[in-house]
């Protein structure tokens, strides 16, 4: 099945007269999306073009940081943009995260609340305190009486958590859950993992 992002995740039109000319290994639907999103017809998708194409359930644009994080993840040439192959992989990546997001959005509100975030972390295998979840909400949620996390921020948080957890595990070889780090080791760990 094609990885089309329905339900208000991408705003570009689905149909394209050139969808049949997709390069080998690229889904025709993904190729169609690519052509719609590549507004300057450069053959590459920039952070700006990606941001214009992706929206959350509340129709807000994806955050700049999240778009840059995802571009960097699929940018094999380190050019700050992605080709049709990178874009096709990116669409599959977002589709997987959107499915997970909907699974954790138990009340189907279109965003993830504090209690849903706690449950999501627990199910993903993270043993994190309610205080840490509150800290993430304060940092990433839009200010409101009931702060919640949109899809873009959920992807961003999970990618950063995964990256930092990997860095921690490299140091915690005995799997004790604690490590001794010098200040510079700590800085190097953060700088190399935070995009």
PDB file of C-alpha atoms in Angstrom:
ATOM      1  CA  UNK A   1       0.000   0.000   0.000  1.00  0.00           C
ATOM      2  CA  UNK A   2       1.164   3.531  -0.724  1.00  0.00           C
ATOM      3  CA  UNK A   3       2.297   5.647   2.233  1.00  0.00           C
ATOM      4  CA  UNK A   4      -0.008   8.583   1.437  1.00  0.00           C
ATOM      5  CA  UNK A   5      -0.499  10.896   4.391  1.00  0.00           C
ATOM      6  CA  UNK A   6      -4.207  11.415   4.735  1.00  0.00           C
ATOM      7  CA  UNK A   7      -6.163  12.872   7.645  1.00  0.00           C
ATOM      8  CA  UNK A   8      -4.687  16.353   7.522  1.00  0.00           C
ATOM      9  CA  UNK A   9      -0.997  15.504   7.610  1.00  0.00           C
ATOM     10  CA  UNK A  10       0.078  16.807   4.190  1.00  0.00           C
ATOM     11  CA  UNK A  11      -1.597  19.606   2.273  1.00  0.00           C
ATOM     12  CA  UNK A  12      -0.243  18.985  -1.234  1.00  0.00           C
ATOM     13  CA  UNK A  13      -2.675  17.502  -3.807  1.00  0.00           C
ATOM     14  CA  UNK A  14      -2.455  13.778  -4.432  1.00  0.00           C
ATOM     15  CA  UNK A  15      -2.862  13.612  -8.191  1.00  0.00           C
ATOM     16  CA  UNK A  16      -0.075  14.385 -10.647  1.00  0.00           C
ATOM     17  CA  UNK A  17      -0.061  13.796 -14.402  1.00  0.00           C
ATOM     18  CA  UNK A  18       3.564  12.612 -14.123  1.00  0.00           C
ATOM     19  CA  UNK A  19       2.972  10.040 -11.362  1.00  0.00           C
ATOM     20  CA  UNK A  20       3.561   7.220 -13.846  1.00  0.00           C
ATOM     21  CA  UNK A  21       7.164   8.354 -14.443  1.00  0.00           C
ATOM     22  CA  UNK A  22       8.350   7.506 -10.930  1.00  0.00           C
ATOM     23  CA  UNK A  23      12.020   6.462 -10.701  1.00  0.00           C
ATOM     24  CA  UNK A  24      12.705   2.773  -9.992  1.00  0.00           C
ATOM     25  CA  UNK A  25      12.051   1.896  -6.355  1.00  0.00           C
ATOM     26  CA  UNK A  26       9.922   5.001  -5.691  1.00  0.00           C
ATOM     27  CA  UNK A  27       6.198   4.567  -5.118  1.00  0.00           C
ATOM     28  CA  UNK A  28       4.229   6.510  -7.814  1.00  0.00           C
ATOM     29  CA  UNK A  29       2.138   8.152  -5.092  1.00  0.00           C
ATOM     30  CA  UNK A  30       5.292   9.314  -3.277  1.00  0.00           C
ATOM     31  CA  UNK A  31       6.628  10.626  -6.603  1.00  0.00           C
ATOM     32  CA  UNK A  32       3.395  12.540  -7.107  1.00  0.00           C
ATOM     33  CA  UNK A  33       3.749  14.080  -3.632  1.00  0.00           C
ATOM     34  CA  UNK A  34       7.370  14.944  -4.362  1.00  0.00           C
ATOM     35  CA  UNK A  35       6.460  16.886  -7.489  1.00  0.00           C
ATOM     36  CA  UNK A  36       3.730  18.769  -5.625  1.00  0.00           C
ATOM     37  CA  UNK A  37       6.005  19.666  -2.707  1.00  0.00           C
ATOM     38  CA  UNK A  38       9.016  20.591  -4.917  1.00  0.00           C
ATOM     39  CA  UNK A  39       7.530  24.015  -5.689  1.00  0.00           C
ATOM     40  CA  UNK A  40      10.712  25.422  -7.276  1.00  0.00           C
ATOM     41  CA  UNK A  41      11.103  22.257  -9.456  1.00  0.00           C
ATOM     42  CA  UNK A  42      14.738  21.871  -8.382  1.00  0.00           C
ATOM     43  CA  UNK A  43      14.469  18.101  -8.020  1.00  0.00           C
ATOM     44  CA  UNK A  44      15.049  18.457  -4.273  1.00  0.00           C
ATOM     45  CA  UNK A  45      12.906  19.240  -1.233  1.00  0.00           C
ATOM     46  CA  UNK A  46      14.207  21.947   1.109  1.00  0.00           C
ATOM     47  CA  UNK A  47      13.254  22.463   4.752  1.00  0.00           C
ATOM     48  CA  UNK A  48      11.042  25.387   3.666  1.00  0.00           C
ATOM     49  CA  UNK A  49       9.208  23.283   1.058  1.00  0.00           C
ATOM     50  CA  UNK A  50       8.739  20.429   3.520  1.00  0.00           C
ATOM     51  CA  UNK A  51       7.369  22.811   6.153  1.00  0.00           C
ATOM     52  CA  UNK A  52       4.824  24.157   3.642  1.00  0.00           C
ATOM     53  CA  UNK A  53       3.636  20.611   2.908  1.00  0.00           C
ATOM     54  CA  UNK A  54       3.257  19.169   6.417  1.00  0.00           C
ATOM     55  CA  UNK A  55       0.535  20.099   8.896  1.00  0.00           C
ATOM     56  CA  UNK A  56      -0.617  18.789  12.253  1.00  0.00           C
ATOM     57  CA  UNK A  57      -4.181  17.734  13.041  1.00  0.00           C
ATOM     58  CA  UNK A  58      -4.957  21.300  14.167  1.00  0.00           C
ATOM     59  CA  UNK A  59      -3.721  22.562  10.755  1.00  0.00           C
ATOM     60  CA  UNK A  60      -0.623  24.197  12.258  1.00  0.00           C
ATOM     61  CA  UNK A  61       2.532  23.853  10.165  1.00  0.00           C
ATOM     62  CA  UNK A  62       5.186  21.414  11.251  1.00  0.00           C
ATOM     63  CA  UNK A  63       7.833  23.060  13.415  1.00  0.00           C
ATOM     64  CA  UNK A  64      11.081  24.228  11.738  1.00  0.00           C
ATOM     65  CA  UNK A  65      13.231  22.150  14.108  1.00  0.00           C
ATOM     66  CA  UNK A  66      11.293  18.964  13.338  1.00  0.00           C
ATOM     67  CA  UNK A  67      11.471  19.541   9.569  1.00  0.00           C
ATOM     68  CA  UNK A  68      15.234  20.143   9.798  1.00  0.00           C
ATOM     69  CA  UNK A  69      15.681  17.028  11.953  1.00  0.00           C
ATOM     70  CA  UNK A  70      13.814  14.900   9.386  1.00  0.00           C
ATOM     71  CA  UNK A  71      15.604  16.431   6.373  1.00  0.00           C
ATOM     72  CA  UNK A  72      18.966  15.754   8.053  1.00  0.00           C
ATOM     73  CA  UNK A  73      17.920  12.169   8.730  1.00  0.00           C
ATOM     74  CA  UNK A  74      17.211  11.457   5.035  1.00  0.00           C
ATOM     75  CA  UNK A  75      19.778  13.811   3.457  1.00  0.00           C
ATOM     76  CA  UNK A  76      22.489  11.421   2.252  1.00  0.00           C
ATOM     77  CA  UNK A  77      24.528  14.182   0.555  1.00  0.00           C
ATOM     78  CA  UNK A  78      24.626  16.626   3.505  1.00  0.00           C
ATOM     79  CA  UNK A  79      23.213  19.325   1.228  1.00  0.00           C
ATOM     80  CA  UNK A  80      20.359  20.372   3.523  1.00  0.00           C
ATOM     81  CA  UNK A  81      17.719  18.961   1.159  1.00  0.00           C
ATOM     82  CA  UNK A  82      16.434  15.567   0.029  1.00  0.00           C
ATOM     83  CA  UNK A  83      15.898  13.945  -3.347  1.00  0.00           C
ATOM     84  CA  UNK A  84      12.904  11.849  -4.386  1.00  0.00           C
ATOM     85  CA  UNK A  85      14.341   8.716  -2.748  1.00  0.00           C
ATOM     86  CA  UNK A  86      14.892  10.523   0.553  1.00  0.00           C
ATOM     87  CA  UNK A  87      11.413  12.037   0.338  1.00  0.00           C
ATOM     88  CA  UNK A  88       9.823   8.640  -0.304  1.00  0.00           C
ATOM     89  CA  UNK A  89      11.604   7.246   2.778  1.00  0.00           C
ATOM     90  CA  UNK A  90      10.548  10.331   4.761  1.00  0.00           C
ATOM     91  CA  UNK A  91       6.883   9.777   3.865  1.00  0.00           C
ATOM     92  CA  UNK A  92       7.074   6.174   5.126  1.00  0.00           C
ATOM     93  CA  UNK A  93       8.810   7.411   8.290  1.00  0.00           C
ATOM     94  CA  UNK A  94       6.105  10.016   8.998  1.00  0.00           C
ATOM     95  CA  UNK A  95       3.350   7.494   8.267  1.00  0.00           C
ATOM     96  CA  UNK A  96       4.810   5.117  10.862  1.00  0.00           C
ATOM     97  CA  UNK A  97       5.035   7.881  13.461  1.00  0.00           C
ATOM     98  CA  UNK A  98       1.503   9.058  12.652  1.00  0.00           C
ATOM     99  CA  UNK A  99       0.170   5.525  13.225  1.00  0.00           C
ATOM    100  CA  UNK A 100       1.974   5.396  16.576  1.00  0.00           C
ATOM    101  CA  UNK A 101       0.710   8.897  17.452  1.00  0.00           C
ATOM    102  CA  UNK A 102      -2.894   7.871  16.752  1.00  0.00           C
ATOM    103  CA  UNK A 103      -2.423   4.752  18.854  1.00  0.00           C
ATOM    104  CA  UNK A 104      -1.285   6.854  21.853  1.00  0.00           C
ATOM    105  CA  UNK A 105      -3.899   9.576  21.269  1.00  0.00           C
ATOM    106  CA  UNK A 106      -6.454   7.474  23.143  1.00  0.00           C
ATOM    107  CA  UNK A 107      -9.233  10.064  23.209  1.00  0.00           C
ATOM    108  CA  UNK A 108      -8.716  10.766  19.453  1.00  0.00           C
ATOM    109  CA  UNK A 109      -8.367  14.495  20.161  1.00  0.00           C
ATOM    110  CA  UNK A 110      -5.635  14.947  17.541  1.00  0.00           C
ATOM    111  CA  UNK A 111      -2.995  15.700  20.170  1.00  0.00           C
ATOM    112  CA  UNK A 112      -1.331  13.880  23.050  1.00  0.00           C
ATOM    113  CA  UNK A 113      -2.096  14.974  26.606  1.00  0.00           C
ATOM    114  CA  UNK A 114       0.086  14.583  29.695  1.00  0.00           C
ATOM    115  CA  UNK A 115      -1.423  11.214  30.704  1.00  0.00           C
ATOM    116  CA  UNK A 116      -1.248   9.923  27.108  1.00  0.00           C
ATOM    117  CA  UNK A 117       2.407  10.992  26.904  1.00  0.00           C
ATOM    118  CA  UNK A 118       3.186   9.127  30.132  1.00  0.00           C
ATOM    119  CA  UNK A 119       1.488   5.992  28.757  1.00  0.00           C
ATOM    120  CA  UNK A 120       3.317   6.351  25.428  1.00  0.00           C
ATOM    121  CA  UNK A 121       6.712   6.552  27.149  1.00  0.00           C
ATOM    122  CA  UNK A 122       5.885   3.539  29.289  1.00  0.00           C
ATOM    123  CA  UNK A 123       4.796   1.457  26.278  1.00  0.00           C
ATOM    124  CA  UNK A 124       7.938   2.505  24.364  1.00  0.00           C
ATOM    125  CA  UNK A 125      10.028   1.152  27.248  1.00  0.00           C
ATOM    126  CA  UNK A 126      11.099   4.474  28.791  1.00  0.00           C
ATOM    127  CA  UNK A 127      10.963   4.630  32.585  1.00  0.00           C
ATOM    128  CA  UNK A 128      10.447   8.389  32.931  1.00  0.00           C
ATOM    129  CA  UNK A 129       8.905  10.321  35.794  1.00  0.00           C
ATOM    130  CA  UNK A 130       5.736  12.431  35.556  1.00  0.00           C
ATOM    131  CA  UNK A 131       7.975  15.438  36.283  1.00  0.00           C
ATOM    132  CA  UNK A 132       9.979  14.745  33.120  1.00  0.00           C
ATOM    133  CA  UNK A 133       6.787  14.493  31.034  1.00  0.00           C
ATOM    134  CA  UNK A 134       5.662  17.832  32.516  1.00  0.00           C
ATOM    135  CA  UNK A 135       9.023  19.321  31.564  1.00  0.00           C
ATOM    136  CA  UNK A 136       8.547  18.132  27.953  1.00  0.00           C
ATOM    137  CA  UNK A 137       5.013  19.550  27.870  1.00  0.00           C
ATOM    138  CA  UNK A 138       6.290  22.893  29.153  1.00  0.00           C
ATOM    139  CA  UNK A 139       9.021  22.870  26.468  1.00  0.00           C
ATOM    140  CA  UNK A 140       7.103  21.528  23.453  1.00  0.00           C
ATOM    141  CA  UNK A 141       3.357  22.059  23.932  1.00  0.00           C
ATOM    142  CA  UNK A 142       1.474  25.159  22.881  1.00  0.00           C
ATOM    143  CA  UNK A 143       0.560  27.291  25.875  1.00  0.00           C
ATOM    144  CA  UNK A 144      -2.993  26.528  26.981  1.00  0.00           C
ATOM    145  CA  UNK A 145      -4.896  25.455  30.117  1.00  0.00           C
ATOM    146  CA  UNK A 146      -4.570  21.832  28.919  1.00  0.00           C
ATOM    147  CA  UNK A 147      -1.216  21.615  27.126  1.00  0.00           C
ATOM    148  CA  UNK A 148      -0.815  18.797  24.627  1.00  0.00           C
ATOM    149  CA  UNK A 149       1.670  17.599  22.022  1.00  0.00           C
ATOM    150  CA  UNK A 150       1.022  17.768  18.265  1.00  0.00           C
ATOM    151  CA  UNK A 151       2.353  15.166  15.799  1.00  0.00           C
ATOM    152  CA  UNK A 152       5.438  17.197  14.801  1.00  0.00           C
ATOM    153  CA  UNK A 153       6.555  17.696  18.397  1.00  0.00           C
ATOM    154  CA  UNK A 154       5.836  14.036  19.201  1.00  0.00           C
ATOM    155  CA  UNK A 155       8.152  12.969  16.354  1.00  0.00           C
ATOM    156  CA  UNK A 156      10.757  15.489  17.515  1.00  0.00           C
ATOM    157  CA  UNK A 157      10.661  14.355  21.164  1.00  0.00           C
ATOM    158  CA  UNK A 158      10.819  10.660  20.276  1.00  0.00           C
ATOM    159  CA  UNK A 159      13.725  11.118  17.842  1.00  0.00           C
ATOM    160  CA  UNK A 160      15.713  13.104  20.408  1.00  0.00           C
ATOM    161  CA  UNK A 161      14.916  10.623  23.203  1.00  0.00           C
ATOM    162  CA  UNK A 162      16.017   7.718  21.029  1.00  0.00           C
ATOM    163  CA  UNK A 163      19.241   9.457  20.038  1.00  0.00           C
ATOM    164  CA  UNK A 164      20.151  10.485  23.590  1.00  0.00           C
ATOM    165  CA  UNK A 165      19.230   7.038  24.941  1.00  0.00           C
ATOM    166  CA  UNK A 166      21.598   5.471  22.392  1.00  0.00           C
ATOM    167  CA  UNK A 167      24.356   7.864  23.530  1.00  0.00           C
ATOM    168  CA  UNK A 168      23.704   7.007  27.188  1.00  0.00           C
ATOM    169  CA  UNK A 169      23.794   3.264  26.471  1.00  0.00           C
ATOM    170  CA  UNK A 170      27.196   3.634  24.807  1.00  0.00           C
ATOM    171  CA  UNK A 171      28.517   4.854  28.179  1.00  0.00           C
ATOM    172  CA  UNK A 172      26.338   2.578  30.359  1.00  0.00           C
ATOM    173  CA  UNK A 173      27.919  -0.653  29.138  1.00  0.00           C
ATOM    174  CA  UNK A 174      26.916  -2.549  32.317  1.00  0.00           C
ATOM    175  CA  UNK A 175      23.257  -1.421  31.862  1.00  0.00           C
ATOM    176  CA  UNK A 176      23.109  -0.026  35.395  1.00  0.00           C
ATOM    177  CA  UNK A 177      21.020   2.993  34.461  1.00  0.00           C
ATOM    178  CA  UNK A 178      23.722   5.345  35.750  1.00  0.00           C
ATOM    179  CA  UNK A 179      26.947   6.666  34.230  1.00  0.00           C
ATOM    180  CA  UNK A 180      29.810   8.852  35.410  1.00  0.00           C
ATOM    181  CA  UNK A 181      30.572  11.574  32.877  1.00  0.00           C
ATOM    182  CA  UNK A 182      33.006  14.419  32.782  1.00  0.00           C
ATOM    183  CA  UNK A 183      31.522  17.782  31.865  1.00  0.00           C
ATOM    184  CA  UNK A 184      33.158  17.673  28.426  1.00  0.00           C
ATOM    185  CA  UNK A 185      31.942  14.102  27.782  1.00  0.00           C
ATOM    186  CA  UNK A 186      28.438  15.293  28.583  1.00  0.00           C
ATOM    187  CA  UNK A 187      28.743  18.262  26.214  1.00  0.00           C
ATOM    188  CA  UNK A 188      30.184  16.070  23.448  1.00  0.00           C
ATOM    189  CA  UNK A 189      27.345  13.576  23.904  1.00  0.00           C
ATOM    190  CA  UNK A 190      24.713  16.309  23.569  1.00  0.00           C
ATOM    191  CA  UNK A 191      26.396  18.162  20.691  1.00  0.00           C
ATOM    192  CA  UNK A 192      26.878  15.015  18.585  1.00  0.00           C
ATOM    193  CA  UNK A 193      23.314  13.778  19.205  1.00  0.00           C
ATOM    194  CA  UNK A 194      21.302  16.992  19.011  1.00  0.00           C
ATOM    195  CA  UNK A 195      20.733  18.073  15.419  1.00  0.00           C
TER     196      UNK A 195
END
